[in-house]
Amino acid sequence: MDVPVLGRLRRWLPEGRPLPDEVWQRRHTVLLRLAAVQAVAIGVLALLRDRSPAVALAASAAAAYPLSFCLLPGASRTLRAAGTTASLLATSVLLVHVSDGLTEAHFHFFVVVGLVSLYQDRLPFGLALAVVVLHHGAVGTLFPHSVFDHDAAFRHPWLWACVHGGFVLAASLANLASWRLNERQGLHDPLTGLANRTRLVQGIVARLARRGGQVSVLFLDLDDFKDVNDTRGHAAGDELLVTIAERLRACTREDDEVGRLGGDEFAVVVDGDADEAAAVGERVLAALAEPIDIGGRPLAVHVSIGVADTATAGDRRPGTLLRNADRAMYRAKALGKNRLVRYLPGMAEAAQDEVDLLADLSLATSSGQLEVHYQPTVDLSDGRTTGYEALVRWHHPTRGLVPPAEFIPQAEAGGQVVEIGAWVLEQAVRQAAAWSAEAGRPVGMAVNLSPRQLDDDGVVALVAATLADAGLPAGQLTLEVTEGVLLRDVDRVVGRLAALRELGVRIAIDDFGTGYSSMSYLRRLPADVLKIDRSFVAELGSDGRSTTLVASMIELARSLGLEVVAEGVETARQHALLGDLACSHAQGHLFGRPQPAHDVPAAPVVVPAPRAEPLATA
C-alpha cells in the first residue's frame, strides 16, 4: 500500500488531538487507582466464590502486575496507558473465569472500553479487542465452560470470540468517533469548517516533530473586509468567508492545512520552504482575482499575504512562525495590499516603527505637522495652468519629511485618513478660492478622496459645507478616486459619487490602468476626468506598445466623454507625444513640482508645446 493510500486511511480512522500532559496525568491517576482497587476486588470475589486463598491471591497478583510498568522510571505515556489498560482487561478476564462464564460478566469489557477512552488514544482500544478475541478463542477452546455459558459457543468458540470482539470493536469505534466529533467541534471553525487556531498550532507542532526539513506558514487577511459587512451586511460577509475558504482549499495541496484564525484572517500550514509556500500564495491571489457572486451581485476581493518559514524563524516554535507571517502580512498591507510578502529578519523592528508612526500620525493634524503642496495641471493645447492638485505632506518633528507612500496607507488602515482628508479638503478649497480672487478667473482644484472617506456617510455634507464656507463654486472642485473603489460595492459607490456630482463638483478616476478597469463599471461611474497613471506615461515613446496603449486610453476616455489628464510627465518628448495623441491635460515635474502655496507662482505657468518626432519612429 503506497503512502498516499495510508495517509487517506489514517485520516479516515477516528482520532483527535493528544491530551495536554496535565490533563492526561489527572485521568491516568484516576484509572491507575481504579485498576488497583479492582485488582484487590477480584481476589476478594474469588474468595466469595469459594476459590482457594492461593487462587484469590494469584488473581489479584495477575490483575495488579501490569501496573508495575506504570512505575518504571521514564515510562512514556503510551507504556503507562498500556499498563493500566492491561490491568483493567486482566480483571475482566478473571471476572469471566471466577463467574464461570456468566454472560453478565462479559459486560465488564465494555465498562473497560469506556474507561480507557479517557486516554483519547487508540492503543487501549486495540489491546481490548486483542485480549477479548484471543482469550475467548484460545481459552474458550480449552475450557469452554469457564468462558461461555451456551452450547453454540461451546461448539464454535472462535466464532463467538469474534462475535464478542465485534461488540468490543463497535464500542471502541463509538467512543473513538465521539472523541473525534468532539475534537472537531473544538478544533474547527464552525462557519467555514476549516481548522481553527488551536488545530493549526497543533499541525505545526506535529510537522516540526516529524520533519527534518522546513515548515512554512501563510498568513492571509482580506483587504477591506469591514467594508463588506458595513455595506452588504454580516450575512453577506459570512457568505464571502465561506466562499473564500472553498477557494483556499482548492489552491492548496493535499498535505497542506488551511485554517481560519478568526474574523477575516486565514492561515495555511505548508510542508516545505518559503518558495513552496509562496507558490501556494500566488495561486490564492490568482484565485481571488475572480469576483465572487454574493447575493446575486459580483464582489471583487483582494487579500494580503505574509509568508514565513523555519529558515528565517530563529527557532522552531509555532508561535514564532505565525508571528513572523503576521508581520509579513502587515508589510503587504503597508505596500498597497493585494500582494504577497515574505518575512525577512528586521521586519519586527519595521513593524514597531510603523506602530510608532501611526501613533504619531494621530497627532499630526492637531499639532500642525501637515502641509498641503500644490502641483499644477496644464492644458496641453495652449500650455496654460488650469488648476492644481492638492497633495498632503507630513513634516515629522524627528523623522523629517515623511513620504506620502509611507503614511497614507497607514492612515487609510488606521482610519486617520478621514480626519486628514477633511483637513486637506478645507485647506485646498480655501486656497482655490483665494487664488481665483487674486487672478480674477476660476482656478480649479483637485483633491484626492480615499476609499474610506468615500464610505463615510457624511462625505457629501462635508464637501457641500466646505465649498459654502470658502465661497468656491462647486464646478472648480474635482474629487479624485482610484479604481480601487470599483472593487467595493459598486451600487453604493455609484450612488455616493452621483450625490457628490449633484453638488456640481467633478469626479476624476485617478491612476487609471493600474486597477480593476472593467468597461461595464467605467460606464456606470459618474465621472468627468480620467487620469492616466504615471507608469504608462514613463514608458511613452520607448516602444510602439506603450504609445498604442496610451492612445487607446485617450480614445476610450473620448468615447465616454471624459477629459484626460496624463500624470508624471517629465520630459519634452513625453509632452510632445501626448500632444500628438490629443491628450487634453497633463501633470508632472516638467510643468511644476508640488510646492507649498506661498511658493506657487502668482502668474499662470505657460509651457509651450515642443515639436514631436513622428509617432511611427516610436
PDB file of C-alpha atoms in Angstrom, residues 225-402:
ATOM      1  CA  PHE A 225     -13.456  43.170   4.732  1.00  0.00           C
ATOM      2  CA  LYS A 226     -15.091  45.558   7.221  1.00  0.00           C
ATOM      3  CA  ASP A 227     -16.493  47.479   4.280  1.00  0.00           C
ATOM      4  CA  VAL A 228     -18.308  44.347   3.089  1.00  0.00           C
ATOM      5  CA  ASN A 229     -20.006  43.905   6.474  1.00  0.00           C
ATOM      6  CA  ASP A 230     -20.860  47.592   6.649  1.00  0.00           C
ATOM      7  CA  THR A 231     -22.279  47.895   3.143  1.00  0.00           C
ATOM      8  CA  ARG A 232     -23.817  44.467   2.498  1.00  0.00           C
ATOM      9  CA  GLY A 233     -24.441  43.128   5.979  1.00  0.00           C
ATOM     10  CA  HIS A 234     -22.922  40.401   8.118  1.00  0.00           C
ATOM     11  CA  ALA A 235     -24.817  37.616   6.336  1.00  0.00           C
ATOM     12  CA  ALA A 236     -23.083  38.604   3.092  1.00  0.00           C
ATOM     13  CA  GLY A 237     -19.798  38.771   4.989  1.00  0.00           C
ATOM     14  CA  ASP A 238     -20.284  35.213   6.265  1.00  0.00           C
ATOM     15  CA  GLU A 239     -21.165  34.003   2.776  1.00  0.00           C
ATOM     16  CA  LEU A 240     -17.989  35.623   1.483  1.00  0.00           C
ATOM     17  CA  LEU A 241     -15.860  33.929   4.156  1.00  0.00           C
ATOM     18  CA  VAL A 242     -17.309  30.515   3.275  1.00  0.00           C
ATOM     19  CA  THR A 243     -16.531  31.069  -0.417  1.00  0.00           C
ATOM     20  CA  ILE A 244     -13.013  32.253   0.414  1.00  0.00           C
ATOM     21  CA  ALA A 245     -12.493  29.072   2.464  1.00  0.00           C
ATOM     22  CA  GLU A 246     -13.549  26.936  -0.517  1.00  0.00           C
ATOM     23  CA  ARG A 247     -11.142  28.739  -2.851  1.00  0.00           C
ATOM     24  CA  LEU A 248      -8.309  28.384  -0.349  1.00  0.00           C
ATOM     25  CA  ARG A 249      -8.891  24.631  -0.173  1.00  0.00           C
ATOM     26  CA  ALA A 250      -8.816  24.467  -3.975  1.00  0.00           C
ATOM     27  CA  CYS A 251      -5.483  26.317  -4.088  1.00  0.00           C
ATOM     28  CA  THR A 252      -3.649  24.170  -1.550  1.00  0.00           C
ATOM     29  CA  ARG A 253      -2.073  20.753  -1.768  1.00  0.00           C
ATOM     30  CA  GLU A 254      -3.329  17.584  -0.094  1.00  0.00           C
ATOM     31  CA  ASP A 255      -0.825  17.773   2.773  1.00  0.00           C
ATOM     32  CA  ASP A 256      -1.294  21.498   3.406  1.00  0.00           C
ATOM     33  CA  GLU A 257      -3.612  22.532   6.224  1.00  0.00           C
ATOM     34  CA  VAL A 258      -5.924  25.520   5.839  1.00  0.00           C
ATOM     35  CA  GLY A 259      -7.400  27.282   8.840  1.00  0.00           C
ATOM     36  CA  ARG A 260      -9.331  30.345   9.905  1.00  0.00           C
ATOM     37  CA  LEU A 261      -7.705  32.237  12.731  1.00  0.00           C
ATOM     38  CA  GLY A 262     -10.727  34.438  13.340  1.00  0.00           C
ATOM     39  CA  GLY A 263     -12.604  37.264  11.628  1.00  0.00           C
ATOM     40  CA  ASP A 264     -11.192  37.667   8.125  1.00  0.00           C
ATOM     41  CA  GLU A 265      -7.808  36.105   8.942  1.00  0.00           C
ATOM     42  CA  PHE A 266      -6.785  32.748   7.479  1.00  0.00           C
ATOM     43  CA  ALA A 267      -3.594  30.686   7.561  1.00  0.00           C
ATOM     44  CA  VAL A 268      -2.112  27.821   5.585  1.00  0.00           C
ATOM     45  CA  VAL A 269       0.492  25.448   7.022  1.00  0.00           C
ATOM     46  CA  VAL A 270       2.782  24.096   4.299  1.00  0.00           C
ATOM     47  CA  ASP A 271       5.300  21.247   4.409  1.00  0.00           C
ATOM     48  CA  GLY A 272       8.145  22.965   2.602  1.00  0.00           C
ATOM     49  CA  ASP A 273      10.227  26.114   2.353  1.00  0.00           C
ATOM     50  CA  ALA A 274       9.175  29.678   1.621  1.00  0.00           C
ATOM     51  CA  ASP A 275       9.351  29.103  -2.153  1.00  0.00           C
ATOM     52  CA  GLU A 276       6.763  26.327  -1.956  1.00  0.00           C
ATOM     53  CA  ALA A 277       4.575  28.409   0.329  1.00  0.00           C
ATOM     54  CA  ALA A 278       4.888  31.431  -1.972  1.00  0.00           C
ATOM     55  CA  ALA A 279       3.717  29.272  -4.896  1.00  0.00           C
ATOM     56  CA  VAL A 280       0.588  28.424  -2.884  1.00  0.00           C
ATOM     57  CA  GLY A 281       0.133  32.106  -2.086  1.00  0.00           C
ATOM     58  CA  GLU A 282       0.374  33.131  -5.740  1.00  0.00           C
ATOM     59  CA  ARG A 283      -2.336  30.600  -6.591  1.00  0.00           C
ATOM     60  CA  VAL A 284      -4.503  32.149  -3.873  1.00  0.00           C
ATOM     61  CA  LEU A 285      -4.002  35.660  -5.279  1.00  0.00           C
ATOM     62  CA  ALA A 286      -4.919  34.423  -8.742  1.00  0.00           C
ATOM     63  CA  ALA A 287      -7.998  32.563  -7.483  1.00  0.00           C
ATOM     64  CA  LEU A 288      -9.305  35.583  -5.582  1.00  0.00           C
ATOM     65  CA  ALA A 289      -8.784  37.892  -8.562  1.00  0.00           C
ATOM     66  CA  GLU A 290     -12.033  36.474  -9.944  1.00  0.00           C
ATOM     67  CA  PRO A 291     -15.019  38.383  -8.458  1.00  0.00           C
ATOM     68  CA  ILE A 292     -17.268  36.423  -6.098  1.00  0.00           C
ATOM     69  CA  ASP A 293     -21.032  36.420  -6.510  1.00  0.00           C
ATOM     70  CA  ILE A 294     -22.625  37.483  -3.219  1.00  0.00           C
ATOM     71  CA  GLY A 295     -26.390  37.797  -3.185  1.00  0.00           C
ATOM     72  CA  GLY A 296     -26.550  37.941  -6.961  1.00  0.00           C
ATOM     73  CA  ARG A 297     -24.014  40.782  -7.217  1.00  0.00           C
ATOM     74  CA  PRO A 298     -20.298  40.431  -8.030  1.00  0.00           C
ATOM     75  CA  LEU A 299     -17.786  41.411  -5.375  1.00  0.00           C
ATOM     76  CA  ALA A 300     -14.066  41.644  -6.107  1.00  0.00           C
ATOM     77  CA  VAL A 301     -11.985  40.548  -3.124  1.00  0.00           C
ATOM     78  CA  HIS A 302      -8.302  41.110  -2.503  1.00  0.00           C
ATOM     79  CA  VAL A 303      -6.079  39.591   0.140  1.00  0.00           C
ATOM     80  CA  SER A 304      -2.743  40.494   1.709  1.00  0.00           C
ATOM     81  CA  ILE A 305      -0.474  37.506   2.383  1.00  0.00           C
ATOM     82  CA  GLY A 306       2.578  37.111   4.598  1.00  0.00           C
ATOM     83  CA  VAL A 307       4.891  34.093   4.325  1.00  0.00           C
ATOM     84  CA  ALA A 308       7.341  32.832   6.953  1.00  0.00           C
ATOM     85  CA  ASP A 309       9.320  29.613   7.269  1.00  0.00           C
ATOM     86  CA  THR A 310      11.584  27.932   9.789  1.00  0.00           C
ATOM     87  CA  ALA A 311      14.713  29.055   7.909  1.00  0.00           C
ATOM     88  CA  THR A 312      14.132  32.667   8.991  1.00  0.00           C
ATOM     89  CA  ALA A 313      12.324  31.997  12.270  1.00  0.00           C
ATOM     90  CA  GLY A 314      15.347  31.687  14.546  1.00  0.00           C
ATOM     91  CA  ASP A 315      13.622  28.807  16.352  1.00  0.00           C
ATOM     92  CA  ARG A 316      11.144  26.046  15.533  1.00  0.00           C
ATOM     93  CA  ARG A 317       8.188  27.232  17.606  1.00  0.00           C
ATOM     94  CA  PRO A 318       4.695  27.585  16.117  1.00  0.00           C
ATOM     95  CA  GLY A 319       4.181  30.969  17.726  1.00  0.00           C
ATOM     96  CA  THR A 320       7.286  32.346  16.048  1.00  0.00           C
ATOM     97  CA  LEU A 321       6.191  31.161  12.598  1.00  0.00           C
ATOM     98  CA  LEU A 322       2.707  32.657  12.962  1.00  0.00           C
ATOM     99  CA  ARG A 323       4.054  35.918  14.357  1.00  0.00           C
ATOM    100  CA  ASN A 324       6.577  36.303  11.548  1.00  0.00           C
ATOM    101  CA  ALA A 325       3.980  35.531   8.880  1.00  0.00           C
ATOM    102  CA  ASP A 326       1.654  38.065  10.516  1.00  0.00           C
ATOM    103  CA  ARG A 327       4.378  40.725  10.344  1.00  0.00           C
ATOM    104  CA  ALA A 328       4.987  39.973   6.678  1.00  0.00           C
ATOM    105  CA  MET A 329       1.245  40.266   6.044  1.00  0.00           C
ATOM    106  CA  TYR A 330       1.138  43.722   7.621  1.00  0.00           C
ATOM    107  CA  ARG A 331       4.057  44.689   5.434  1.00  0.00           C
ATOM    108  CA  ALA A 332       1.988  43.610   2.420  1.00  0.00           C
ATOM    109  CA  LYS A 333      -0.810  45.877   3.679  1.00  0.00           C
ATOM    110  CA  ALA A 334       1.599  48.795   4.020  1.00  0.00           C
ATOM    111  CA  LEU A 335       2.880  48.278   0.471  1.00  0.00           C
ATOM    112  CA  GLY A 336      -0.585  48.694  -1.003  1.00  0.00           C
ATOM    113  CA  LYS A 337      -2.429  45.410  -0.211  1.00  0.00           C
ATOM    114  CA  ASN A 338      -3.356  42.589  -2.595  1.00  0.00           C
ATOM    115  CA  ARG A 339       0.147  41.141  -2.638  1.00  0.00           C
ATOM    116  CA  LEU A 340       2.425  38.554  -1.059  1.00  0.00           C
ATOM    117  CA  VAL A 341       5.407  39.471   1.109  1.00  0.00           C
ATOM    118  CA  ARG A 342       7.976  37.116   2.606  1.00  0.00           C
ATOM    119  CA  TYR A 343       9.220  37.601   6.135  1.00  0.00           C
ATOM    120  CA  LEU A 344      12.759  38.902   6.424  1.00  0.00           C
ATOM    121  CA  PRO A 345      14.845  39.482   9.547  1.00  0.00           C
ATOM    122  CA  GLY A 346      14.317  43.044  10.695  1.00  0.00           C
ATOM    123  CA  MET A 347      10.590  43.137   9.975  1.00  0.00           C
ATOM    124  CA  ALA A 348       9.863  43.071  13.685  1.00  0.00           C
ATOM    125  CA  GLU A 349      11.682  46.376  14.098  1.00  0.00           C
ATOM    126  CA  ALA A 350       9.987  47.729  10.986  1.00  0.00           C
ATOM    127  CA  ALA A 351       6.579  46.707  12.344  1.00  0.00           C
ATOM    128  CA  GLN A 352       7.257  48.511  15.609  1.00  0.00           C
ATOM    129  CA  ASP A 353       8.398  51.529  13.652  1.00  0.00           C
ATOM    130  CA  GLU A 354       5.097  51.543  11.752  1.00  0.00           C
ATOM    131  CA  VAL A 355       3.164  51.300  15.027  1.00  0.00           C
ATOM    132  CA  ASP A 356       5.070  54.303  16.357  1.00  0.00           C
ATOM    133  CA  LEU A 357       4.493  56.161  13.093  1.00  0.00           C
ATOM    134  CA  LEU A 358       0.754  55.508  13.281  1.00  0.00           C
ATOM    135  CA  ALA A 359       0.651  56.789  16.856  1.00  0.00           C
ATOM    136  CA  ASP A 360       2.463  59.967  15.797  1.00  0.00           C
ATOM    137  CA  LEU A 361       0.146  60.363  12.829  1.00  0.00           C
ATOM    138  CA  SER A 362      -2.882  60.663  15.115  1.00  0.00           C
ATOM    139  CA  LEU A 363      -1.380  63.929  16.434  1.00  0.00           C
ATOM    140  CA  ALA A 364      -0.085  65.283  13.123  1.00  0.00           C
ATOM    141  CA  THR A 365      -3.208  67.243  12.152  1.00  0.00           C
ATOM    142  CA  SER A 366      -3.836  68.887  15.525  1.00  0.00           C
ATOM    143  CA  SER A 367      -0.163  69.771  16.051  1.00  0.00           C
ATOM    144  CA  GLY A 368       0.264  71.488  12.684  1.00  0.00           C
ATOM    145  CA  GLN A 369       2.716  68.970  11.211  1.00  0.00           C
ATOM    146  CA  LEU A 370       0.771  68.544   7.966  1.00  0.00           C
ATOM    147  CA  GLU A 371       1.108  70.842   4.981  1.00  0.00           C
ATOM    148  CA  VAL A 372      -0.605  70.959   1.600  1.00  0.00           C
ATOM    149  CA  HIS A 373       1.521  71.221  -1.532  1.00  0.00           C
ATOM    150  CA  TYR A 374       0.063  72.091  -4.925  1.00  0.00           C
ATOM    151  CA  GLN A 375       1.053  70.708  -8.324  1.00  0.00           C
ATOM    152  CA  PRO A 376      -0.195  72.447 -11.488  1.00  0.00           C
ATOM    153  CA  THR A 377      -2.370  70.840 -14.148  1.00  0.00           C
ATOM    154  CA  VAL A 378      -1.623  72.185 -17.660  1.00  0.00           C
ATOM    155  CA  ASP A 379      -3.840  72.463 -20.714  1.00  0.00           C
ATOM    156  CA  LEU A 380      -1.710  70.926 -23.473  1.00  0.00           C
ATOM    157  CA  SER A 381      -3.433  72.937 -26.191  1.00  0.00           C
ATOM    158  CA  ASP A 382      -2.003  76.269 -25.009  1.00  0.00           C
ATOM    159  CA  GLY A 383       0.357  75.350 -22.143  1.00  0.00           C
ATOM    160  CA  ARG A 384      -1.556  77.333 -19.515  1.00  0.00           C
ATOM    161  CA  THR A 385      -2.145  76.227 -15.942  1.00  0.00           C
ATOM    162  CA  THR A 386      -5.835  75.470 -15.442  1.00  0.00           C
ATOM    163  CA  GLY A 387      -5.713  74.268 -11.867  1.00  0.00           C
ATOM    164  CA  TYR A 388      -3.807  72.433  -9.174  1.00  0.00           C
ATOM    165  CA  GLU A 389      -3.849  69.119  -7.362  1.00  0.00           C
ATOM    166  CA  ALA A 390      -3.628  69.267  -3.560  1.00  0.00           C
ATOM    167  CA  LEU A 391      -1.111  66.820  -2.096  1.00  0.00           C
ATOM    168  CA  VAL A 392      -0.542  66.405   1.639  1.00  0.00           C
ATOM    169  CA  ARG A 393       2.952  66.364   3.150  1.00  0.00           C
ATOM    170  CA  TRP A 394       3.961  65.434   6.707  1.00  0.00           C
ATOM    171  CA  HIS A 395       6.819  67.185   8.449  1.00  0.00           C
ATOM    172  CA  HIS A 396       7.568  64.899  11.397  1.00  0.00           C
ATOM    173  CA  PRO A 397       9.355  66.612  14.311  1.00  0.00           C
ATOM    174  CA  THR A 398      12.139  63.995  14.451  1.00  0.00           C
ATOM    175  CA  ARG A 399      11.861  61.997  11.217  1.00  0.00           C
ATOM    176  CA  GLY A 400      11.721  64.991   8.933  1.00  0.00           C
ATOM    177  CA  LEU A 401       9.670  64.816   5.749  1.00  0.00           C
ATOM    178  CA  VAL A 402       7.759  61.504   5.678  1.00  0.00           C
TER     179      VAL A 402
END
